[in-house]
Tab-separated table of C-alpha atoms and ligand atoms in Angstrom:
chain	number	residue	atom	x	y	z
A	1	UNK	CA	-87.048	-156.136	-60.586
A	2	UNK	CA	-88.880	-154.096	-57.816
A	3	UNK	CA	-91.172	-156.173	-55.580
A	4	UNK	CA	-93.636	-153.260	-55.737
A	5	UNK	CA	-97.153	-153.558	-57.732
A	6	UNK	CA	-96.812	-150.551	-60.363
A	7	UNK	CA	-99.739	-149.155	-59.683
A	8	UNK	CA	-101.810	-145.423	-60.199
A	9	UNK	CA	-103.359	-145.949	-56.760
A	10	UNK	CA	-99.910	-145.469	-55.333
A	11	UNK	CA	-99.269	-142.045	-56.831
A	12	UNK	CA	-99.630	-139.345	-54.376
A	13	UNK	CA	-103.495	-137.874	-54.036
A	14	UNK	CA	-102.444	-134.704	-55.570
A	15	UNK	CA	-101.503	-136.132	-58.942
A	16	UNK	CA	-104.166	-138.568	-58.823
A	17	UNK	CA	-106.457	-135.564	-58.566
A	18	UNK	CA	-104.533	-133.585	-61.624
A	19	UNK	CA	-105.593	-133.133	-64.811
A	20	UNK	CA	-103.314	-133.754	-67.807
A	21	UNK	CA	-102.460	-130.371	-69.710
A	22	UNK	CA	-105.139	-130.543	-72.516
A	23	UNK	CA	-102.931	-128.282	-74.604
A	24	UNK	CA	-99.605	-130.609	-74.490
A	25	UNK	CA	-102.167	-133.728	-74.391
A	26	UNK	CA	-103.164	-132.766	-77.839
A	27	UNK	CA	-99.838	-131.930	-78.821
A	28	UNK	CA	-98.614	-135.544	-78.064
A	29	UNK	CA	-101.459	-136.991	-79.714
A	30	UNK	CA	-100.399	-134.979	-82.988
A	31	UNK	CA	-97.018	-136.254	-82.873
A	32	UNK	CA	-98.027	-139.849	-82.390
A	33	UNK	CA	-99.934	-139.670	-84.993
A	34	UNK	CA	-97.560	-137.746	-87.594
A	35	UNK	CA	-94.877	-140.298	-86.551
A	36	UNK	CA	-97.155	-142.780	-87.501
A	37	UNK	CA	-97.370	-141.297	-91.446
A	38	UNK	CA	-100.601	-139.247	-91.095
A	39	UNK	CA	-100.618	-136.094	-92.603
A	40	UNK	CA	-101.233	-134.081	-89.412
A	41	UNK	CA	-101.742	-130.573	-89.045
A	42	UNK	CA	-101.278	-129.426	-85.461
A	43	UNK	CA	-103.379	-126.075	-84.434
A	44	UNK	CA	-102.577	-127.008	-80.758
A	45	UNK	CA	-99.862	-126.086	-78.881
A	46	UNK	CA	-99.780	-122.431	-78.404
A	47	UNK	CA	-96.191	-121.905	-79.924
A	48	UNK	CA	-94.784	-119.198	-82.589
A	49	UNK	CA	-93.596	-120.996	-85.466
A	50	UNK	CA	-91.098	-118.387	-86.100
A	51	UNK	CA	-87.326	-119.409	-85.188
A	52	UNK	CA	-85.522	-117.455	-82.071
A	53	UNK	CA	-84.071	-114.343	-83.631
A	54	UNK	CA	-80.122	-114.741	-84.419
A	55	UNK	CA	-78.877	-112.024	-82.485
A	56	UNK	CA	-80.302	-113.612	-79.235
A	57	UNK	CA	-79.181	-117.628	-80.490
A	58	UNK	CA	-75.617	-115.300	-81.042
A	59	UNK	CA	-75.679	-114.344	-77.552
A	60	UNK	CA	-76.341	-117.797	-75.975
A	61	UNK	CA	-73.461	-118.899	-77.685
A	62	UNK	CA	-71.073	-116.293	-76.586
A	63	UNK	CA	-72.520	-117.338	-73.040
A	64	UNK	CA	-71.232	-120.933	-73.397
A	65	UNK	CA	-67.727	-119.731	-74.825
A	66	UNK	CA	-67.694	-117.297	-71.979
A	67	UNK	CA	-67.903	-119.559	-69.396
A	68	UNK	CA	-71.538	-119.212	-68.022
A	69	UNK	CA	-71.503	-122.897	-66.799
A	70	UNK	CA	-72.683	-122.852	-63.190
A	71	UNK	CA	-75.255	-122.033	-60.936
A	72	UNK	CA	-76.845	-118.828	-61.350
A	73	UNK	CA	-78.359	-116.624	-58.073
A	74	UNK	CA	-81.682	-118.341	-57.337
A	75	UNK	CA	-83.472	-115.308	-58.502
A	76	UNK	CA	-81.605	-114.741	-61.810
A	77	UNK	CA	-78.381	-112.557	-62.855
A	78	UNK	CA	-78.006	-109.627	-61.235
A	79	UNK	CA	-77.678	-107.816	-65.237
A	80	UNK	CA	-80.670	-109.338	-66.219
A	81	UNK	CA	-82.826	-108.492	-63.098
A	82	UNK	CA	-81.845	-104.948	-63.650
A	83	UNK	CA	-83.031	-105.014	-67.556
A	84	UNK	CA	-86.049	-106.716	-66.359
A	85	UNK	CA	-86.837	-104.191	-64.214
A	86	UNK	CA	-85.785	-101.375	-67.261
A	87	UNK	CA	-88.135	-103.650	-69.438
A	88	UNK	CA	-91.024	-103.268	-67.029
A	89	UNK	CA	-90.158	-99.419	-66.669
A	90	UNK	CA	-89.643	-98.585	-70.223
A	91	UNK	CA	-92.688	-100.818	-71.831
A	92	UNK	CA	-94.814	-101.038	-69.186
A	93	UNK	CA	-94.370	-98.153	-66.801
A	94	UNK	CA	-94.010	-100.376	-63.940
A	95	UNK	CA	-91.495	-99.385	-60.851
A	96	UNK	CA	-89.817	-102.304	-59.864
A	97	UNK	CA	-86.250	-102.744	-58.929
A	98	UNK	CA	-84.355	-105.652	-59.288
A	99	UNK	CA	-85.120	-106.829	-56.057
A	100	UNK	CA	-88.737	-107.289	-56.756
A	101	UNK	CA	-87.895	-109.523	-59.923
A	102	UNK	CA	-87.383	-113.636	-59.889
A	103	UNK	CA	-86.402	-115.019	-63.122
A	104	UNK	CA	-87.941	-118.497	-63.271
A	105	UNK	CA	-88.082	-121.475	-65.628
A	106	UNK	CA	-90.718	-120.181	-68.048
A	107	UNK	CA	-93.891	-117.963	-67.318
A	108	UNK	CA	-95.702	-121.177	-66.057
A	109	UNK	CA	-93.633	-121.709	-63.548
A	110	UNK	CA	-93.629	-118.150	-62.672
A	111	UNK	CA	-97.274	-118.425	-62.213
A	112	UNK	CA	-96.776	-121.572	-60.193
A	113	UNK	CA	-94.393	-120.324	-57.658
A	114	UNK	CA	-96.715	-117.403	-56.774
A	115	UNK	CA	-99.583	-119.461	-56.544
A	116	UNK	CA	-97.863	-121.649	-54.091
A	117	UNK	CA	-96.458	-118.715	-52.286
A	118	UNK	CA	-99.854	-116.704	-52.194
A	119	UNK	CA	-102.392	-119.544	-51.192
A	120	UNK	CA	-103.176	-121.655	-47.997
A	121	UNK	CA	-105.405	-124.635	-48.329
A	122	UNK	CA	-108.801	-123.595	-48.713
A	123	UNK	CA	-108.190	-120.299	-50.132
A	124	UNK	CA	-110.062	-119.034	-53.146
A	125	UNK	CA	-108.331	-117.957	-56.274
A	126	UNK	CA	-110.908	-116.085	-58.621
A	127	UNK	CA	-109.957	-116.795	-62.401
A	128	UNK	CA	-111.532	-114.924	-65.176
A	129	UNK	CA	-112.283	-117.330	-67.850
A	130	UNK	CA	-111.867	-118.846	-70.387
A	131	UNK	CA	-108.627	-119.242	-68.932
A	132	UNK	CA	-105.510	-120.987	-69.776
A	133	UNK	CA	-105.707	-124.904	-68.766
A	134	UNK	CA	-102.949	-124.737	-66.304
A	135	UNK	CA	-104.362	-122.172	-63.911
A	136	UNK	CA	-106.828	-124.399	-62.259
A	137	UNK	CA	-104.342	-127.061	-61.900
A	138	UNK	CA	-102.059	-125.208	-60.202
A	139	UNK	CA	-104.379	-123.865	-57.914
A	140	UNK	CA	-105.292	-127.554	-57.093
A	141	UNK	CA	-101.808	-128.406	-56.228
A	142	UNK	CA	-101.925	-125.207	-53.799
A	143	UNK	CA	-104.929	-126.903	-52.042
A	144	UNK	CA	-106.770	-123.850	-52.916
A	145	UNK	CA	-110.265	-123.527	-54.082
A	146	UNK	CA	-110.884	-122.517	-58.082
A	147	UNK	CA	-113.662	-119.560	-58.633
A	148	UNK	CA	-114.121	-119.367	-62.052
A	149	UNK	CA	-115.953	-116.357	-63.557
A	150	UNK	CA	-117.132	-116.584	-67.116
A	151	UNK	CA	-116.867	-113.881	-69.581
A	152	UNK	CA	-119.652	-114.225	-72.210
A	153	UNK	CA	-119.347	-114.733	-75.733
A	154	UNK	CA	-121.564	-111.573	-76.131
A	155	UNK	CA	-119.187	-109.638	-74.055
A	156	UNK	CA	-115.836	-110.346	-76.188
A	157	UNK	CA	-115.107	-113.368	-73.392
A	158	UNK	CA	-114.680	-110.527	-70.777
A	159	UNK	CA	-115.576	-110.353	-67.220
A	160	UNK	CA	-117.616	-107.331	-65.956
A	161	UNK	CA	-116.762	-105.672	-62.601
A	162	UNK	CA	-120.139	-106.801	-61.380
A	163	UNK	CA	-119.407	-110.572	-62.000
A	164	UNK	CA	-116.035	-110.105	-60.086
A	165	UNK	CA	-117.709	-108.423	-57.338
A	166	UNK	CA	-120.058	-111.250	-57.016
A	167	UNK	CA	-117.346	-113.710	-57.014
A	168	UNK	CA	-115.177	-112.211	-54.012
A	169	UNK	CA	-115.789	-113.782	-50.643
A	170	UNK	CA	-114.008	-113.413	-47.604
A	171	UNK	CA	-111.355	-116.374	-48.416
A	172	UNK	CA	-110.557	-114.952	-51.728
A	173	UNK	CA	-106.436	-114.535	-51.946
A	174	UNK	CA	-105.820	-113.887	-55.832
A	175	UNK	CA	-107.613	-112.890	-58.803
A	176	UNK	CA	-105.989	-113.910	-61.787
A	177	UNK	CA	-106.343	-113.637	-65.856
A	178	UNK	CA	-104.151	-113.077	-68.920
A	179	UNK	CA	-104.898	-110.030	-71.242
A	180	UNK	CA	-103.986	-110.859	-74.190
A	181	UNK	CA	-105.876	-113.736	-73.236
A	182	UNK	CA	-105.146	-117.517	-73.910
A	183	UNK	CA	-107.525	-118.943	-75.608
A	184	UNK	CA	-109.914	-116.041	-76.532
A	185	UNK	CA	-107.284	-113.560	-77.869
A	186	UNK	CA	-109.539	-110.857	-76.004
A	187	UNK	CA	-107.616	-107.741	-74.434
A	188	UNK	CA	-108.622	-105.972	-71.469
A	189	UNK	CA	-108.726	-102.429	-72.081
A	190	UNK	CA	-107.540	-99.675	-69.808
A	191	UNK	CA	-110.845	-98.739	-68.892
A	192	UNK	CA	-111.770	-102.087	-68.426
A	193	UNK	CA	-108.787	-102.984	-66.101
A	194	UNK	CA	-109.443	-99.887	-64.028
A	195	UNK	CA	-113.237	-100.514	-63.630
A	196	UNK	CA	-112.086	-104.068	-62.182
A	197	UNK	CA	-109.112	-102.604	-60.355
A	198	UNK	CA	-111.790	-100.193	-58.228
A	199	UNK	CA	-113.227	-103.504	-56.979
A	200	UNK	CA	-110.085	-105.284	-55.757
A	201	UNK	CA	-109.214	-101.883	-54.466
A	202	UNK	CA	-111.862	-102.064	-51.586
A	203	UNK	CA	-110.568	-105.607	-50.594
A	204	UNK	CA	-107.520	-105.121	-49.011
A	205	UNK	CA	-106.595	-108.756	-48.695
A	206	UNK	CA	-106.825	-109.625	-52.248
A	207	UNK	CA	-103.699	-109.972	-55.209
A	208	UNK	CA	-104.142	-109.755	-58.594
A	209	UNK	CA	-102.199	-112.181	-60.595
A	210	UNK	CA	-101.635	-110.584	-64.319
A	211	UNK	CA	-99.981	-112.613	-66.888
A	212	UNK	CA	-98.862	-110.755	-69.625
A	213	UNK	CA	-96.992	-113.192	-71.691
A	214	UNK	CA	-98.948	-111.835	-74.703
A	215	UNK	CA	-97.812	-108.394	-74.520
A	216	UNK	CA	-96.488	-108.091	-77.490
A	217	UNK	CA	-99.184	-110.186	-79.695
A	218	UNK	CA	-101.702	-107.476	-79.409
A	219	UNK	CA	-103.651	-105.790	-82.278
A	220	UNK	CA	-105.825	-103.031	-80.522
A	221	UNK	CA	-104.899	-99.242	-81.350
A	222	UNK	CA	-104.787	-99.074	-77.455
A	223	UNK	CA	-101.744	-101.278	-77.074
A	224	UNK	CA	-101.156	-102.911	-73.958
A	225	UNK	CA	-101.963	-101.769	-70.411
A	226	UNK	CA	-100.734	-103.184	-67.135
A	227	UNK	CA	-102.755	-103.377	-64.405
A	228	UNK	CA	-99.931	-103.090	-62.148
A	229	UNK	CA	-99.419	-99.495	-63.058
A	230	UNK	CA	-103.147	-98.550	-61.012
A	231	UNK	CA	-101.359	-96.566	-57.840
A	232	UNK	CA	-104.529	-97.984	-56.031
A	233	UNK	CA	-103.611	-101.912	-56.038
A	234	UNK	CA	-99.967	-101.827	-57.562
A	235	UNK	CA	-98.271	-103.100	-54.461
A	236	UNK	CA	-100.740	-106.016	-54.787
A	237	UNK	CA	-100.337	-106.711	-58.588
A	238	UNK	CA	-97.869	-109.335	-59.335
A	239	UNK	CA	-96.755	-109.220	-63.023
A	240	UNK	CA	-95.850	-112.001	-64.803
A	241	UNK	CA	-93.923	-112.130	-67.991
A	242	UNK	CA	-91.556	-114.034	-70.326
A	243	UNK	CA	-89.766	-114.189	-73.371
A	244	UNK	CA	-91.636	-117.377	-75.295
A	245	UNK	CA	-94.081	-115.408	-77.328
A	246	UNK	CA	-92.715	-112.244	-78.015
A	247	UNK	CA	-89.541	-113.287	-78.896
A	248	UNK	CA	-90.139	-117.003	-80.386
A	249	UNK	CA	-88.363	-118.571	-77.210
A	250	UNK	CA	-90.551	-121.261	-75.870
A	251	UNK	CA	-88.062	-123.924	-75.668
A	252	UNK	CA	-85.861	-121.625	-73.630
A	253	UNK	CA	-88.154	-121.405	-70.729
A	254	UNK	CA	-87.410	-118.296	-69.527
A	255	UNK	CA	-90.202	-116.589	-67.394
A	256	UNK	CA	-90.378	-113.711	-64.948
A	257	UNK	CA	-92.092	-111.713	-62.284
A	258	UNK	CA	-92.276	-108.504	-60.597
A	259	UNK	CA	-93.849	-108.340	-57.424
A	260	UNK	CA	-93.466	-106.845	-53.928
A	261	UNK	CA	-90.163	-107.796	-52.396
A	262	UNK	CA	-91.568	-109.797	-49.818
A	263	UNK	CA	-93.174	-111.777	-52.593
A	264	UNK	CA	-90.232	-111.969	-54.648
A	265	UNK	CA	-88.358	-113.192	-51.501
A	266	UNK	CA	-90.926	-115.911	-51.155
A	267	UNK	CA	-90.480	-116.923	-54.796
A	268	UNK	CA	-86.656	-117.151	-54.575
A	269	UNK	CA	-87.369	-118.918	-51.151
A	270	UNK	CA	-89.608	-121.858	-52.985
A	271	UNK	CA	-87.590	-122.032	-55.888
A	272	UNK	CA	-84.296	-122.279	-54.120
A	273	UNK	CA	-85.407	-125.641	-52.791
A	274	UNK	CA	-87.164	-126.959	-55.716
A	275	UNK	CA	-85.363	-125.767	-58.912
A	276	UNK	CA	-82.753	-123.225	-57.872
A	277	UNK	CA	-81.531	-120.501	-60.626
A	278	UNK	CA	-82.649	-121.369	-63.758
A	279	UNK	CA	-80.644	-122.090	-66.853
A	280	UNK	CA	-78.007	-119.776	-67.312
A	281	UNK	CA	-77.268	-119.864	-70.930
A	282	UNK	CA	-80.981	-118.928	-71.655
A	283	UNK	CA	-80.644	-116.328	-68.902
A	284	UNK	CA	-78.065	-114.810	-71.023
A	285	UNK	CA	-80.019	-114.888	-74.123
A	286	UNK	CA	-82.930	-113.368	-72.375
A	287	UNK	CA	-80.314	-110.275	-71.844
A	288	UNK	CA	-79.771	-110.355	-75.535
A	289	UNK	CA	-83.658	-110.624	-75.882
A	290	UNK	CA	-84.903	-107.646	-73.396
A	291	UNK	CA	-82.052	-105.101	-74.564
A	292	UNK	CA	-82.181	-105.935	-78.130
A	293	UNK	CA	-84.109	-104.645	-81.430
A	294	UNK	CA	-87.741	-105.238	-81.234
A	295	UNK	CA	-88.259	-104.932	-84.779
A	296	UNK	CA	-88.153	-109.079	-85.314
A	297	UNK	CA	-90.933	-109.013	-82.370
A	298	UNK	CA	-92.981	-106.264	-84.108
A	299	UNK	CA	-92.402	-108.309	-87.434
A	300	UNK	CA	-93.862	-111.470	-86.074
A	301	UNK	CA	-97.160	-109.637	-84.521
A	302	UNK	CA	-97.856	-108.294	-87.774
A	303	UNK	CA	-97.686	-111.871	-89.240
A	304	UNK	CA	-100.314	-113.002	-86.458
A	305	UNK	CA	-102.282	-109.773	-87.042
A	306	UNK	CA	-102.533	-111.004	-90.645
A	307	UNK	CA	-103.258	-114.529	-89.781
A	308	UNK	CA	-105.668	-113.656	-87.502
A	309	UNK	CA	-107.694	-111.997	-90.336
A	310	UNK	CA	-107.228	-114.765	-92.503
A	311	UNK	CA	-108.080	-117.441	-89.931
A	312	UNK	CA	-111.629	-115.712	-88.728
A	313	UNK	CA	-112.475	-114.776	-92.599
A	314	UNK	CA	-112.008	-118.944	-93.118
A	315	UNK	CA	-113.647	-119.873	-90.040
A	316	UNK	CA	-116.983	-117.569	-90.691
A	317	UNK	CA	-117.869	-119.467	-93.747
A	318	UNK	CA	-118.233	-122.870	-91.854
A	319	UNK	CA	-121.888	-123.116	-90.867
A	320	UNK	CA	-122.615	-123.239	-87.239
A	321	UNK	CA	-119.424	-121.792	-86.256
A	322	UNK	CA	-119.539	-118.533	-84.094
A	323	UNK	CA	-116.519	-116.517	-84.393
A	324	UNK	CA	-115.277	-113.685	-82.230
A	325	UNK	CA	-112.426	-111.342	-83.270
A	326	UNK	CA	-109.296	-111.829	-81.203
A	327	UNK	CA	-107.669	-108.698	-80.414
A	328	UNK	CA	-104.353	-110.458	-79.637
A	329	UNK	CA	-102.159	-113.452	-79.031
A	330	UNK	CA	-102.576	-116.561	-81.826
A	331	UNK	CA	-105.539	-118.336	-81.268
A	332	UNK	CA	-109.015	-118.292	-83.093
A	333	UNK	CA	-111.739	-119.590	-80.451
A	334	UNK	CA	-115.271	-120.402	-82.013
A	335	UNK	CA	-117.763	-121.486	-80.569
A	336	UNK	CA	-118.668	-124.827	-82.060
A	337	UNK	CA	-122.043	-125.962	-79.860
A	338	UNK	CA	-124.397	-125.939	-83.106
A	339	UNK	CA	-122.743	-129.301	-83.703
A	340	UNK	CA	-123.246	-130.998	-80.384
A	341	UNK	CA	-125.936	-134.099	-80.520
A	342	UNK	CA	-125.202	-134.603	-84.392
A	343	UNK	CA	-123.499	-137.661	-85.900
A	344	UNK	CA	-121.860	-138.641	-89.130
A	345	UNK	CA	-123.415	-141.970	-88.553
A	346	UNK	CA	-120.734	-143.410	-86.707
A	347	UNK	CA	-119.376	-140.575	-83.993
A	348	UNK	CA	-121.902	-138.773	-82.106
A	349	UNK	CA	-120.574	-135.543	-81.121
A	350	UNK	CA	-121.916	-134.991	-77.680
A	351	UNK	CA	-119.541	-131.939	-76.492
A	352	UNK	CA	-116.398	-130.106	-77.330
A	353	UNK	CA	-113.755	-132.860	-76.461
A	354	UNK	CA	-115.927	-135.242	-78.812
A	355	UNK	CA	-115.441	-132.810	-81.656
A	356	UNK	CA	-111.307	-132.282	-81.084
A	357	UNK	CA	-111.014	-136.069	-80.958
A	358	UNK	CA	-113.239	-136.307	-84.439
A	359	UNK	CA	-111.121	-133.652	-86.051
A	360	UNK	CA	-107.860	-135.233	-85.180
A	361	UNK	CA	-109.158	-139.066	-86.327
A	362	UNK	CA	-111.404	-138.037	-89.329
A	363	UNK	CA	-109.054	-135.292	-91.244
A	364	UNK	CA	-105.994	-135.090	-88.876
A	365	UNK	CA	-106.340	-131.403	-87.817
A	366	UNK	CA	-105.090	-131.158	-83.893
A	367	UNK	CA	-107.120	-128.356	-81.888
A	368	UNK	CA	-107.793	-128.027	-78.210
A	369	UNK	CA	-111.168	-128.620	-76.462
A	370	UNK	CA	-112.533	-125.580	-74.691
A	371	UNK	CA	-113.365	-127.823	-72.114
A	372	UNK	CA	-110.067	-127.440	-70.641
A	373	UNK	CA	-110.243	-123.664	-70.472
A	374	UNK	CA	-113.432	-123.426	-68.860
A	375	UNK	CA	-115.643	-122.570	-72.036
A	376	UNK	CA	-117.424	-125.930	-73.087
A	377	UNK	CA	-118.937	-124.668	-75.687
A	378	UNK	CA	-115.473	-123.747	-77.896
A	379	UNK	CA	-112.534	-125.183	-79.820
A	380	UNK	CA	-109.248	-123.426	-79.810
A	381	UNK	CA	-107.430	-123.201	-82.802
A	382	UNK	CA	-103.780	-121.954	-82.895
A	383	UNK	CA	-103.105	-119.621	-85.801
A	384	UNK	CA	-99.248	-119.651	-85.147
A	385	UNK	CA	-98.834	-121.660	-88.638
A	386	UNK	CA	-98.115	-121.076	-91.919
A	387	UNK	CA	-100.813	-119.515	-94.144
A	388	UNK	CA	-101.016	-122.763	-96.197
A	389	UNK	CA	-101.543	-125.059	-93.401
A	390	UNK	CA	-104.379	-122.624	-91.852
A	391	UNK	CA	-105.816	-122.626	-95.281
A	392	UNK	CA	-105.011	-126.424	-95.526
A	393	UNK	CA	-106.951	-127.320	-91.932
A	394	UNK	CA	-109.631	-125.024	-91.911
A	395	UNK	CA	-110.937	-126.536	-95.283
A	396	UNK	CA	-110.248	-129.820	-93.495
A	397	UNK	CA	-112.370	-129.046	-90.574
A	398	UNK	CA	-115.029	-128.088	-92.872
A	399	UNK	CA	-115.049	-131.022	-94.795
A	400	UNK	CA	-115.207	-133.143	-91.699
A	401	UNK	CA	-118.442	-130.778	-89.818
A	402	UNK	CA	-120.582	-130.888	-92.995
A	403	UNK	CA	-120.910	-134.875	-92.309
A	404	UNK	CA	-122.642	-133.826	-89.321
A	405	UNK	CA	-126.024	-133.953	-89.015
B	1	PMP	N1	-99.455	-118.368	-69.817
B	1	PMP	C1	-99.897	-118.385	-70.777
B	1	PMP	C2	-101.571	-117.582	-70.948
B	1	PMP	C3	-99.889	-119.263	-71.497
B	1	PMP	O1	-100.659	-119.350	-73.040
B	1	PMP	C4	-98.721	-119.739	-71.563
B	1	PMP	C5	-98.067	-120.694	-72.501
B	1	PMP	N2	-96.747	-120.397	-72.872
B	1	PMP	C6	-97.867	-119.508	-70.745
B	1	PMP	C7	-98.115	-118.453	-69.347
B	1	PMP	C8	-96.638	-120.433	-70.294
B	1	PMP	O2	-95.362	-119.961	-70.932
B	1	PMP	P1	-94.032	-120.042	-71.033
B	1	PMP	O3	-93.909	-121.078	-71.990
B	1	PMP	O4	-93.160	-118.990	-70.390
B	1	PMP	O5	-93.715	-121.152	-69.641
B	2	LIG	N1	-99.152	-122.151	-73.568
B	2	LIG	C1	-99.351	-123.021	-74.880
B	2	LIG	C2	-101.001	-123.452	-74.941
B	2	LIG	O1	-101.467	-122.814	-74.366
B	2	LIG	C3	-97.891	-123.698	-74.577
B	2	LIG	C4	-98.503	-125.266	-74.074
B	2	LIG	C5	-98.617	-125.019	-72.915
B	2	LIG	O2	-97.925	-125.061	-71.971
B	2	LIG	O3	-99.932	-125.220	-72.354
B	2	LIG	O4	-100.603	-124.005	-75.889
């Protein structure tokens, strides 16, 4: 036995200051309750309920047989970086060469790498809210300062150019956002991105971290537009993407960036000391995903669009829920503040954390509270589940909130 006293206070300050990921925290709780035998429906983690397409799995098996067992180059295999550069050109009209690409262990890792590489202690990162829970904590780990700019429900949760302008200071280093967005499903149009870029253009030292992980799950007629194609700022845009969402490959853990070479080199240097090149077999599978047929991705996206309609329709029948219509990704994000201050006689709902806990303990439906996303009036509901589970989960939510007076 160690002579040391076990104590949280012995953990480094940076870990004690860090919030646990609320998406993963809620998923863990749901798994624990299910293991105890409860009939939990988990609409917490944002994860496709589809399997990875067969041709991608086959490529991974072939890679094992072909002997891809050793360390890969830190920034990824050369042919994969080429395939990513080709994908960026073909689908996004971005002109990156393989030297501008770094492959990492999920888009999460890519984002964290870029923030570590660009942000000095005390520098500011403007985050367009609602935002994905890990953004603010990644900034904290880099000792940066988060400046949250909140898109209103009335503006489809999107930030206006005037709001962005007001948030920028002499210490701003990065503006970061996801479109399509997690948790709201909102999609910034080309016109809206051009208007935001016009503000950024006026501030020479500001970078844009564009998280496009939900690119392929976009229900708008206009489709996806990459802010990195805007000529005036293109050298200052770091585009992050990955295969988790579009190809149902969450567990394979592959993400990547396209960025100016000096930024990509910085990320490679960091990665070379912390994780090395990412998993060799997953990289070979990703090569097959990016160079392969897109029909499976399109089919999945159609299913998400159909479920979006189903879920939005059902949520609108719940008294007091204010529901926006997501234009992409696989989440619904109703404003549930109507229930704050209400009680079922035993439990009082003071905020969205309380409501998420109440739904889990009362009717075994796991959602994620909006507070970690910078939207404390809302609740995130993943629509990446079967119709049957979605219908039953929303019925259970309705029954539970009806008891709150
Ligand atoms: N960005 C957003 C907006 C996300 O929702 C997620 C969650 N998967 C990620 C990045 C990270 O993706 P990955 O699984 O590739 O790390
Ligand atoms: N991005 C997904 C989510 O928001 C996966 C979990 C996570 O990494 O946060 O639920």
